[in-house]
CSV table of C-alpha atoms in Angstrom, one decimal:
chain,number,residue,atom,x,y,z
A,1,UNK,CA,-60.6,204.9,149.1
A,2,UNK,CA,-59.6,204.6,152.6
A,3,UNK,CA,-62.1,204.8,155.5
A,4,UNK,CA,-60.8,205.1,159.0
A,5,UNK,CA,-63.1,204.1,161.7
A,6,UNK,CA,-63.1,204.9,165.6
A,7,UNK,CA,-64.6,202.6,168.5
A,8,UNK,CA,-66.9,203.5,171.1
A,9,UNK,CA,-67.0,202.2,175.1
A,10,UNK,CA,-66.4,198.6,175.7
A,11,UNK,CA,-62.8,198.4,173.4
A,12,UNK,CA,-60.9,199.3,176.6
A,13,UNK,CA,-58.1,196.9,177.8
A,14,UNK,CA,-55.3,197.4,180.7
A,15,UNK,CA,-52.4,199.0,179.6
A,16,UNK,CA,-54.5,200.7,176.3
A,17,UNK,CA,-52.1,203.4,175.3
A,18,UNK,CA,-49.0,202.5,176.6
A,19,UNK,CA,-46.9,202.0,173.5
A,20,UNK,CA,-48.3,204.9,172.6
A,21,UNK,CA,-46.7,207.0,175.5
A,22,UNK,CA,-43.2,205.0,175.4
A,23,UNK,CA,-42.4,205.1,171.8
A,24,UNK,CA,-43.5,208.7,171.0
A,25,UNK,CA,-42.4,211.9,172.1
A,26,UNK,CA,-45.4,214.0,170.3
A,27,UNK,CA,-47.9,211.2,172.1
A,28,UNK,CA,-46.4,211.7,175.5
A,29,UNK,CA,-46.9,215.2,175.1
A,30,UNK,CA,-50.7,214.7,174.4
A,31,UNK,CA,-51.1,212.2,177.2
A,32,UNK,CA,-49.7,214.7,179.6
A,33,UNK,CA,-51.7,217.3,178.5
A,34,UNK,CA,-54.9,214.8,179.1
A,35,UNK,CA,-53.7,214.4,182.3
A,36,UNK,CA,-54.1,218.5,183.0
A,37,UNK,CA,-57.1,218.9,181.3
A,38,UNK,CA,-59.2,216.0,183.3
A,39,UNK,CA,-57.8,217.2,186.5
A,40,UNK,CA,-56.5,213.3,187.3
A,41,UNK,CA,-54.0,211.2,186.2
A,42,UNK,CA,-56.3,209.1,183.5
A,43,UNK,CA,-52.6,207.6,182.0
A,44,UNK,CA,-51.7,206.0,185.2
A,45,UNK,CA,-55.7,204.0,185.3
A,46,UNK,CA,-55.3,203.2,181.3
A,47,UNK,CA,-51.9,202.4,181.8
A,48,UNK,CA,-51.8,200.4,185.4
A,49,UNK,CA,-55.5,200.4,186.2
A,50,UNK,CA,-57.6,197.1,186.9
A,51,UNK,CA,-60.4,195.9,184.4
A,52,UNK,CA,-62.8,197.4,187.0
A,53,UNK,CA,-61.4,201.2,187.3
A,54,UNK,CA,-61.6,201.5,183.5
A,55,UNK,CA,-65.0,200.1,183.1
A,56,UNK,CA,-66.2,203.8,184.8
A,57,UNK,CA,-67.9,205.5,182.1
A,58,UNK,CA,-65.9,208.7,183.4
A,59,UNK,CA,-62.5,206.9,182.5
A,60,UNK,CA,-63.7,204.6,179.8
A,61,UNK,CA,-65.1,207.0,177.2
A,62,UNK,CA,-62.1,209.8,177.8
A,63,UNK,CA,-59.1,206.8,177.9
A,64,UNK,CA,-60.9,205.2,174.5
A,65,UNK,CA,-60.6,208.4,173.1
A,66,UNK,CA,-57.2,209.3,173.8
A,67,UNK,CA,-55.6,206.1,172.4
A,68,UNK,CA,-57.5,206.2,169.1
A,69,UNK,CA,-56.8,210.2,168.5
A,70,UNK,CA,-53.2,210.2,169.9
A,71,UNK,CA,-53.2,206.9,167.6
A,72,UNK,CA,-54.0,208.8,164.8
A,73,UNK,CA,-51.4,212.1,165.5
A,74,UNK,CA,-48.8,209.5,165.7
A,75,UNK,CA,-49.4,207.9,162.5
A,76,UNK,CA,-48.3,211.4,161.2
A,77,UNK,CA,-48.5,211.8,157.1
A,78,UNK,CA,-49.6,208.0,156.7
A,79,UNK,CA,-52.8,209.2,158.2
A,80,UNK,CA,-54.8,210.0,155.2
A,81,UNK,CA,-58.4,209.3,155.3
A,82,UNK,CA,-61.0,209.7,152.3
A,83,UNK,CA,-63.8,209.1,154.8
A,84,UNK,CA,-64.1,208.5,158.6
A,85,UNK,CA,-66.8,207.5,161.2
A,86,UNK,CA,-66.8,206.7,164.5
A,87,UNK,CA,-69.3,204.3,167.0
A,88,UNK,CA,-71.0,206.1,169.5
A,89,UNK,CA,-68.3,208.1,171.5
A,90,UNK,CA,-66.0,207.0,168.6
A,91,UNK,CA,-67.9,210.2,166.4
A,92,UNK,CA,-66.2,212.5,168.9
A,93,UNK,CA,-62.1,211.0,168.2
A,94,UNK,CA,-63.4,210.6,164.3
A,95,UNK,CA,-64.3,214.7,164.3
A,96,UNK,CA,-60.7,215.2,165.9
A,97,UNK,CA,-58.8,213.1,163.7
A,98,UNK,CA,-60.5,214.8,160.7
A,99,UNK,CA,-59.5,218.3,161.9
A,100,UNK,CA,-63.7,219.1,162.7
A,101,UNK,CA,-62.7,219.8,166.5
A,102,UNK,CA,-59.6,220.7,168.3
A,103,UNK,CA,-58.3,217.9,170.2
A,104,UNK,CA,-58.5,219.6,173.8
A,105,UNK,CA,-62.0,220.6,172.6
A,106,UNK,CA,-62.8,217.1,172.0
A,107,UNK,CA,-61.9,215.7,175.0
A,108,UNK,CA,-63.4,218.2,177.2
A,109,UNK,CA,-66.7,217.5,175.6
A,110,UNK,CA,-66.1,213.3,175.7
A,111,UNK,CA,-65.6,214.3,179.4
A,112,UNK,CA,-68.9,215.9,179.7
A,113,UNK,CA,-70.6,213.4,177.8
A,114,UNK,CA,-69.3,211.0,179.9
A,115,UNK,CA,-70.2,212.6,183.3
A,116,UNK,CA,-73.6,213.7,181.4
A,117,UNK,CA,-75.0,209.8,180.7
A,118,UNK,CA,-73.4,208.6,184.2
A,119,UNK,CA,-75.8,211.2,185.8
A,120,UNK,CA,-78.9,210.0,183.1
A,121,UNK,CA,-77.8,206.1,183.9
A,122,UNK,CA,-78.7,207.4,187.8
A,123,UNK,CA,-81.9,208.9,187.4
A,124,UNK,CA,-84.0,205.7,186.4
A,125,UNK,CA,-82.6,202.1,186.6
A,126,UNK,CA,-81.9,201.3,182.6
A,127,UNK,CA,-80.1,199.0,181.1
A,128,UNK,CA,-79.2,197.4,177.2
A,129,UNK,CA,-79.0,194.0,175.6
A,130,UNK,CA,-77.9,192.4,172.3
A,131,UNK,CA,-80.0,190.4,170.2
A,132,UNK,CA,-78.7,188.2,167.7
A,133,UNK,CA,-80.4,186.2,164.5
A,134,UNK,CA,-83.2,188.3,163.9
A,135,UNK,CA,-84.3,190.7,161.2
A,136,UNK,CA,-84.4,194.9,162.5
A,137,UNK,CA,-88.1,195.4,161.7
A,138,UNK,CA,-89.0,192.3,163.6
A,139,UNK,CA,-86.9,193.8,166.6
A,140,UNK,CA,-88.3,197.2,166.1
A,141,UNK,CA,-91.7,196.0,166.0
A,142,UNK,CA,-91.6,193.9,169.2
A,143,UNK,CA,-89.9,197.2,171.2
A,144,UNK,CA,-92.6,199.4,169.9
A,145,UNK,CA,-95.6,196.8,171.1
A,146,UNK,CA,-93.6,196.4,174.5
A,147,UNK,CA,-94.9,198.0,177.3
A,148,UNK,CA,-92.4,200.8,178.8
A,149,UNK,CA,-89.5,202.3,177.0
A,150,UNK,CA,-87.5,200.0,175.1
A,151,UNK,CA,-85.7,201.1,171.6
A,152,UNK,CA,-83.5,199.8,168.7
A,153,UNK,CA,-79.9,201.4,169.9
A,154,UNK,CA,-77.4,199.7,167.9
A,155,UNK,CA,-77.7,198.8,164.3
A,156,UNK,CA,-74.3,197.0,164.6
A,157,UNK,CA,-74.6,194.5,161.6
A,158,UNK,CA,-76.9,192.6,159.8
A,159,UNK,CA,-78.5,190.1,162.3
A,160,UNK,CA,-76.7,192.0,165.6
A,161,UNK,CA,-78.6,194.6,166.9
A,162,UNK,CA,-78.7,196.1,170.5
A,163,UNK,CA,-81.9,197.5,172.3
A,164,UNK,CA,-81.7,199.9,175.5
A,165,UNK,CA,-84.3,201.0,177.8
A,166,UNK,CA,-86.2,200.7,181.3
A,167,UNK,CA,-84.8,197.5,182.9
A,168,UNK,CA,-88.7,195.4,183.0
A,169,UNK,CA,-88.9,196.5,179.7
A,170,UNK,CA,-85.8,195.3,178.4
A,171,UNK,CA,-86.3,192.2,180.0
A,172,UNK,CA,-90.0,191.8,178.6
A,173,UNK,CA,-89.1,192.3,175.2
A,174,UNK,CA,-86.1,190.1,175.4
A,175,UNK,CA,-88.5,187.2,176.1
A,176,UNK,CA,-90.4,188.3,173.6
A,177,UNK,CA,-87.8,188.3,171.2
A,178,UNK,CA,-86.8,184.9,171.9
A,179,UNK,CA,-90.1,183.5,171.3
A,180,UNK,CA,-90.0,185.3,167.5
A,181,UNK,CA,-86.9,183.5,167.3
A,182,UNK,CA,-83.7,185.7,168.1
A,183,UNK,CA,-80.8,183.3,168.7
A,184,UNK,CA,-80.1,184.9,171.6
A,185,UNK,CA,-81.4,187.7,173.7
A,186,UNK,CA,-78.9,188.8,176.3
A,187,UNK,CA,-78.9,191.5,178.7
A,188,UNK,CA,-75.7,193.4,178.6
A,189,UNK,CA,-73.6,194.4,181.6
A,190,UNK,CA,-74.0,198.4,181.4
A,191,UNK,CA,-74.8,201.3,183.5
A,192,UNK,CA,-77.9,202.3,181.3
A,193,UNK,CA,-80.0,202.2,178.7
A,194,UNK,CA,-77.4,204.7,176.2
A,195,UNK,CA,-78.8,206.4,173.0
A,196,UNK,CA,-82.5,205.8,173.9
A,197,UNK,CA,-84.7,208.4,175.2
A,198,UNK,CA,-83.6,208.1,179.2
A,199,UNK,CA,-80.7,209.9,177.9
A,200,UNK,CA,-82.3,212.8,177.2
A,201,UNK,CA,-80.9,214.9,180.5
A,202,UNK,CA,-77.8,214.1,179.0
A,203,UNK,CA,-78.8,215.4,175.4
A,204,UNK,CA,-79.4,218.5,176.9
A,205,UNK,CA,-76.5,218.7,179.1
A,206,UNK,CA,-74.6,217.7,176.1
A,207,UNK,CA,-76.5,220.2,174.1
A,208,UNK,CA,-74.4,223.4,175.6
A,209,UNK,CA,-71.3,221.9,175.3
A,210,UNK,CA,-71.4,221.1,171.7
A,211,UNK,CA,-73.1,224.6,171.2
A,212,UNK,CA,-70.1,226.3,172.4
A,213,UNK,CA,-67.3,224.4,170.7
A,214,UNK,CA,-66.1,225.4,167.7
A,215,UNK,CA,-66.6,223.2,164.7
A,216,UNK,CA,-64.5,224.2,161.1
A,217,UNK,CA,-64.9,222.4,157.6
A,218,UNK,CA,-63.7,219.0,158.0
A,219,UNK,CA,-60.5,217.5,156.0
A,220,UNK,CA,-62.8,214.6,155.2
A,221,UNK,CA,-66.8,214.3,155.2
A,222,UNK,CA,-67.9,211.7,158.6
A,223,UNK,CA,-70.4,209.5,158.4
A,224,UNK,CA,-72.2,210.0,161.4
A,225,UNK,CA,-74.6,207.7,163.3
A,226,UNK,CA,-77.6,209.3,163.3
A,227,UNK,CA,-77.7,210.7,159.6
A,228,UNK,CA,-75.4,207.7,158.0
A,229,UNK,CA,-74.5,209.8,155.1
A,230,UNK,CA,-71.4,211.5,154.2
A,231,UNK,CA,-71.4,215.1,156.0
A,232,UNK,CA,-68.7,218.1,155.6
A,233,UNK,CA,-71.1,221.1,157.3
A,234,UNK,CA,-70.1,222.0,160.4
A,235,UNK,CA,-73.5,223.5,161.5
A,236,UNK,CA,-74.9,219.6,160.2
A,237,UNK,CA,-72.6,218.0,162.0
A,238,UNK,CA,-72.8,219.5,165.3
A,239,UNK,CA,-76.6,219.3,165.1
A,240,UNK,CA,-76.3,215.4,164.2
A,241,UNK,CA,-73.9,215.0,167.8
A,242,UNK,CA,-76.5,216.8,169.5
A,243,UNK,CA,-79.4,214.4,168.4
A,244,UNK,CA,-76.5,211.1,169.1
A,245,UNK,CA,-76.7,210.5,172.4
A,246,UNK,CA,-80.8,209.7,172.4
A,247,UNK,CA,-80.9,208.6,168.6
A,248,UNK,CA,-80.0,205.1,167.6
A,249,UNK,CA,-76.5,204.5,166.1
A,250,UNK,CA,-77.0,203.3,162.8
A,251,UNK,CA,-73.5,201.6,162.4
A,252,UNK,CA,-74.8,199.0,159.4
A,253,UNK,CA,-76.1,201.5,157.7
A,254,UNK,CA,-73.5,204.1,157.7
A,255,UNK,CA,-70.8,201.4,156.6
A,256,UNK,CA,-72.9,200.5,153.4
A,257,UNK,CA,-73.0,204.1,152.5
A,258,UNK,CA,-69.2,204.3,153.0
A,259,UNK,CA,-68.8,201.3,150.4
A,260,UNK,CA,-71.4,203.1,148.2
A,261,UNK,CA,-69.4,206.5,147.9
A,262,UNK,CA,-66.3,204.1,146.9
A,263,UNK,CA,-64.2,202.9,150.4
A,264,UNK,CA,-62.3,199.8,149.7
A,265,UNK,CA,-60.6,199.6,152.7
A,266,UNK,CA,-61.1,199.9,156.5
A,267,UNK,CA,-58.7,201.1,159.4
A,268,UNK,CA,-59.8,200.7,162.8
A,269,UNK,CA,-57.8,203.5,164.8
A,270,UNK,CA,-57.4,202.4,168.6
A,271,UNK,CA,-58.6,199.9,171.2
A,272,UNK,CA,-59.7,196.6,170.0
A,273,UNK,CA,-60.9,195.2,166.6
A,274,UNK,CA,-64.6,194.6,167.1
A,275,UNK,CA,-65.2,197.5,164.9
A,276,UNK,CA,-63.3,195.3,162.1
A,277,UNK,CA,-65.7,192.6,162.6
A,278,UNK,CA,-68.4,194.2,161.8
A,279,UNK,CA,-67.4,195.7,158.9
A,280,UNK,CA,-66.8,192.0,157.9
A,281,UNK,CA,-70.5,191.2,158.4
A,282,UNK,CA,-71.7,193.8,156.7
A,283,UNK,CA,-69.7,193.1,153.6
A,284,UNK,CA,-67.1,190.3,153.7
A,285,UNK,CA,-65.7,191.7,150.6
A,286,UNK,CA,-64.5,194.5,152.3
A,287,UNK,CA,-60.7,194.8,153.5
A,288,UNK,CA,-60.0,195.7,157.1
A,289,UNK,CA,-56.9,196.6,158.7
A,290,UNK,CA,-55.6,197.6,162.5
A,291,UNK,CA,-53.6,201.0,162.4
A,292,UNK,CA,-50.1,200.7,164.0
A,293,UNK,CA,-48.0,204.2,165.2
């Protein structure tokens, strides 16, 4: 069975999309109508932009999404996924690809979403940081016994997990974790302290949106990152995005459940292939591929 996976902030490169735009008529057409919808011309900063004018939350999550749901378009009839899932703002291009939302829906709300946390990120000085070589309860523990708000965020893979919160707190329990024995405990260069409780003006903000999208049955179920198990209800689904931007994104465990329920194989659509990599480490058995127009 065939999963296809979509990745979240951070997989944006210079010139992400490009291809894309030059080689397909049907993509062009999508780009262009981005470019009306956001009110600015988000090709020309994905397409010419420096590292630094796509690292804005505003352009990063919308230009993400684009190339991995105009990705998907393009691939036509040889798009045919048993399964998908998304990380973080991937869940949004995953529920597009799989028919859940209509694509101008989808990137209206990543818009919002994006606008949403950059607001949140504003309000009280946050940030996130990985931490590597250490088991998730130990990590939990040391969060919850940390003074000030500091959470599990990212269940990326066994042994890589990320924790967000208020900036001394982060910090303390970094130290902390590096005296249980983490590997490393670094802080990460980010706006704020995403899916943790600061973002919980955003939730709400968010909240509305989602509320007045409409959602149909899915071609596929999604394995989303709050719930991690296979999900084909609208009404479910919508309530899981609702709950994603202050719940934890439970990546590990919604890529064992996929393997459970039979996927053999693993198709990162758009930017990057860190999402491949961690598939890897949660099960090097698994078979990954990059999808190509």
């Amino acid at each position: 069975m065939k999963a296809y996976i979509f990745p979240g902030q951070g997989a944006q490169f210079t010139g992400m999309g490009k291809d894309l735009y030059d080689n397909s008529a049907k993509a062009k057409e999508l780009f262009n109508q981005a470019n009306e919808i956001l009110g600015f011309h988000i090709t020309k900063i994905m397409f010419e932009g420096s590292a630094d004018e796509l690292k804005e939350t505003k352009v990063t999550q919308p230009a993400i999404f684009l190339h991995s749901t105009i990705l998907a378009e393009v691939m036509g009839d040889r798009f045919q996924p048993d399964m998908v899932a998304g990380h973080s703002l991937g869940e949004i291009s995953a529920l597009v690809a799989n028919r859940t939302i209509a694509f101008s829906d989808g990137l209206q709300l990543v818009y919002k979403r994006a606008l949403a946390m950059q607001k949140a990120c504003e309000q009280t000085p946050s940030t996130m940081a990985a931490v590597l070589g250490l088991e998730d309860h130990l990590v939990e523990e040391i969060c919850a016994n940390t003074p000030g708000i500091v959470v599990a965020a990212n269940y990326n893979c066994p042994g890589q997990l990320v924790i967000s919160g208020e900036i001394d707190a982060v910090g303390t329990a970094c130290e902390s974790l590096k005296e249980a024995g983490a590997r490393r405990a670094l802080i990460l260069p980010v706006g704020g302290a995403f899916h943790s409780p600061l973002m919980e003006p955003a939730r709400e903000e968010l909240a509305a949106a989602i509320e007045a999208t409409q959602f149909t049955a899915p071609a596929c179920p999604i394995y989303q990152n709050v719930s991690t198990f296979a999900v084909t209800d609208p009404s479910i689904i919508k309530k899981n995005l609702i709950f994603q931007l202050t719940a934890p994104v439970k990546w590990t465990q919604s890529i064992q459940n996929m393997i459970k329920d039979g996927a053999t194989k693993f198709i990162e659509v758009g930017p990057g292939n860190v999402l491949q990599g961690l598939v890897k480490k949660i099960d090097r058995t698994a078979e990954t591929e990059k999808a190509e127009m």
